[in-house]
Amino acid sequence: MEGGPAIFAATVFLLFGAALLGWTAARALHRAPVAEGVRPVVAVPLALLASGVSLALGVWCLARL
């Protein structure tokens, strides 16, 4: 009964984390701003941290099944 919501939550976390990681990498490689009005020195590590946390939460949700 709890498997459905766990799989849904894991999918959402994994998709968001992967998309944010891809977005950050693409923007950083093109030397484009990752976040409007924020220095790249601050924006890139924070975006990478957020994507890593999201991916870790997705894996954790799947491991709980």
mmCIF file of C-alpha atoms in Angstrom:
data_model
loop_
_atom_site.group_PDB
_atom_site.id
_atom_site.type_symbol
_atom_site.label_atom_id
_atom_site.label_comp_id
_atom_site.label_asym_id
_atom_site.label_seq_id
_atom_site.Cartn_x
_atom_site.Cartn_y
_atom_site.Cartn_z
ATOM 1 C CA MET A 1 0.000 0.000 0.000
ATOM 2 C CA GLU A 2 2.839 2.410 0.705
ATOM 3 C CA GLY A 3 4.792 1.388 -2.398
ATOM 4 C CA GLY A 4 2.870 3.607 -4.808
ATOM 5 C CA PRO A 5 3.519 6.933 -3.076
ATOM 6 C CA ALA A 6 7.157 5.988 -2.417
ATOM 7 C CA ILE A 7 7.731 5.201 -6.088
ATOM 8 C CA PHE A 8 6.015 8.446 -7.123
ATOM 9 C CA ALA A 9 8.074 10.521 -4.663
ATOM 10 C CA ALA A 10 11.293 8.811 -5.752
ATOM 11 C CA THR A 11 10.484 9.464 -9.406
ATOM 12 C CA VAL A 12 9.801 13.146 -8.743
ATOM 13 C CA PHE A 13 13.006 13.587 -6.721
ATOM 14 C CA LEU A 14 15.126 11.738 -9.287
ATOM 15 C CA LEU A 15 13.686 13.619 -12.269
ATOM 16 C CA PHE A 16 14.072 16.987 -10.566
ATOM 17 C CA GLY A 17 17.617 16.222 -9.437
ATOM 18 C CA ALA A 18 18.673 14.998 -12.870
ATOM 19 C CA ALA A 19 17.072 17.976 -14.628
ATOM 20 C CA LEU A 20 18.673 20.474 -12.244
ATOM 21 C CA LEU A 21 22.044 18.788 -12.608
ATOM 22 C CA GLY A 22 21.775 18.875 -16.407
ATOM 23 C CA TRP A 23 20.625 22.498 -16.409
ATOM 24 C CA THR A 24 23.460 23.564 -14.127
ATOM 25 C CA ALA A 25 26.073 21.712 -16.164
ATOM 26 C CA ALA A 26 24.817 23.127 -19.476
ATOM 27 C CA ARG A 27 24.682 26.684 -18.166
ATOM 28 C CA ALA A 28 28.092 26.446 -16.481
ATOM 29 C CA LEU A 29 29.751 25.005 -19.612
ATOM 30 C CA HIS A 30 28.410 27.872 -21.718
ATOM 31 C CA ARG A 31 29.447 30.411 -19.072
ATOM 32 C CA ALA A 32 25.833 31.544 -18.826
ATOM 33 C CA PRO A 33 24.244 32.565 -15.518
ATOM 34 C CA VAL A 34 22.697 29.679 -13.608
ATOM 35 C CA ALA A 35 20.413 31.980 -11.630
ATOM 36 C CA GLU A 36 19.473 35.510 -12.630
ATOM 37 C CA GLY A 37 21.216 38.131 -10.536
ATOM 38 C CA VAL A 38 23.372 35.661 -8.574
ATOM 39 C CA ARG A 39 27.119 35.304 -8.998
ATOM 40 C CA PRO A 40 28.172 31.975 -10.594
ATOM 41 C CA VAL A 41 30.554 31.357 -7.687
ATOM 42 C CA VAL A 42 27.505 31.105 -5.423
ATOM 43 C CA ALA A 43 24.843 29.798 -7.804
ATOM 44 C CA VAL A 44 26.661 26.765 -9.213
ATOM 45 C CA PRO A 45 27.575 25.116 -5.883
ATOM 46 C CA LEU A 46 24.104 25.754 -4.473
ATOM 47 C CA ALA A 47 22.432 24.271 -7.548
ATOM 48 C CA LEU A 48 24.751 21.266 -7.422
ATOM 49 C CA LEU A 49 23.999 20.817 -3.731
ATOM 50 C CA ALA A 50 20.253 20.989 -4.355
ATOM 51 C CA SER A 51 20.449 18.477 -7.192
ATOM 52 C CA GLY A 52 22.600 16.133 -5.102
ATOM 53 C CA VAL A 53 20.165 16.299 -2.196
ATOM 54 C CA SER A 54 17.251 15.636 -4.523
ATOM 55 C CA LEU A 55 18.982 12.645 -6.109
ATOM 56 C CA ALA A 56 19.908 11.281 -2.672
ATOM 57 C CA LEU A 57 16.295 11.611 -1.510
ATOM 58 C CA GLY A 58 15.099 9.760 -4.599
ATOM 59 C CA VAL A 59 17.513 6.908 -3.970
ATOM 60 C CA TRP A 60 16.531 6.860 -0.294
ATOM 61 C CA CYS A 61 12.830 6.605 -1.216
ATOM 62 C CA LEU A 62 13.565 3.664 -3.492
ATOM 63 C CA ALA A 63 15.716 1.974 -0.861
ATOM 64 C CA ARG A 64 12.830 2.133 1.639
ATOM 65 C CA LEU A 65 10.653 -0.138 -0.523
#
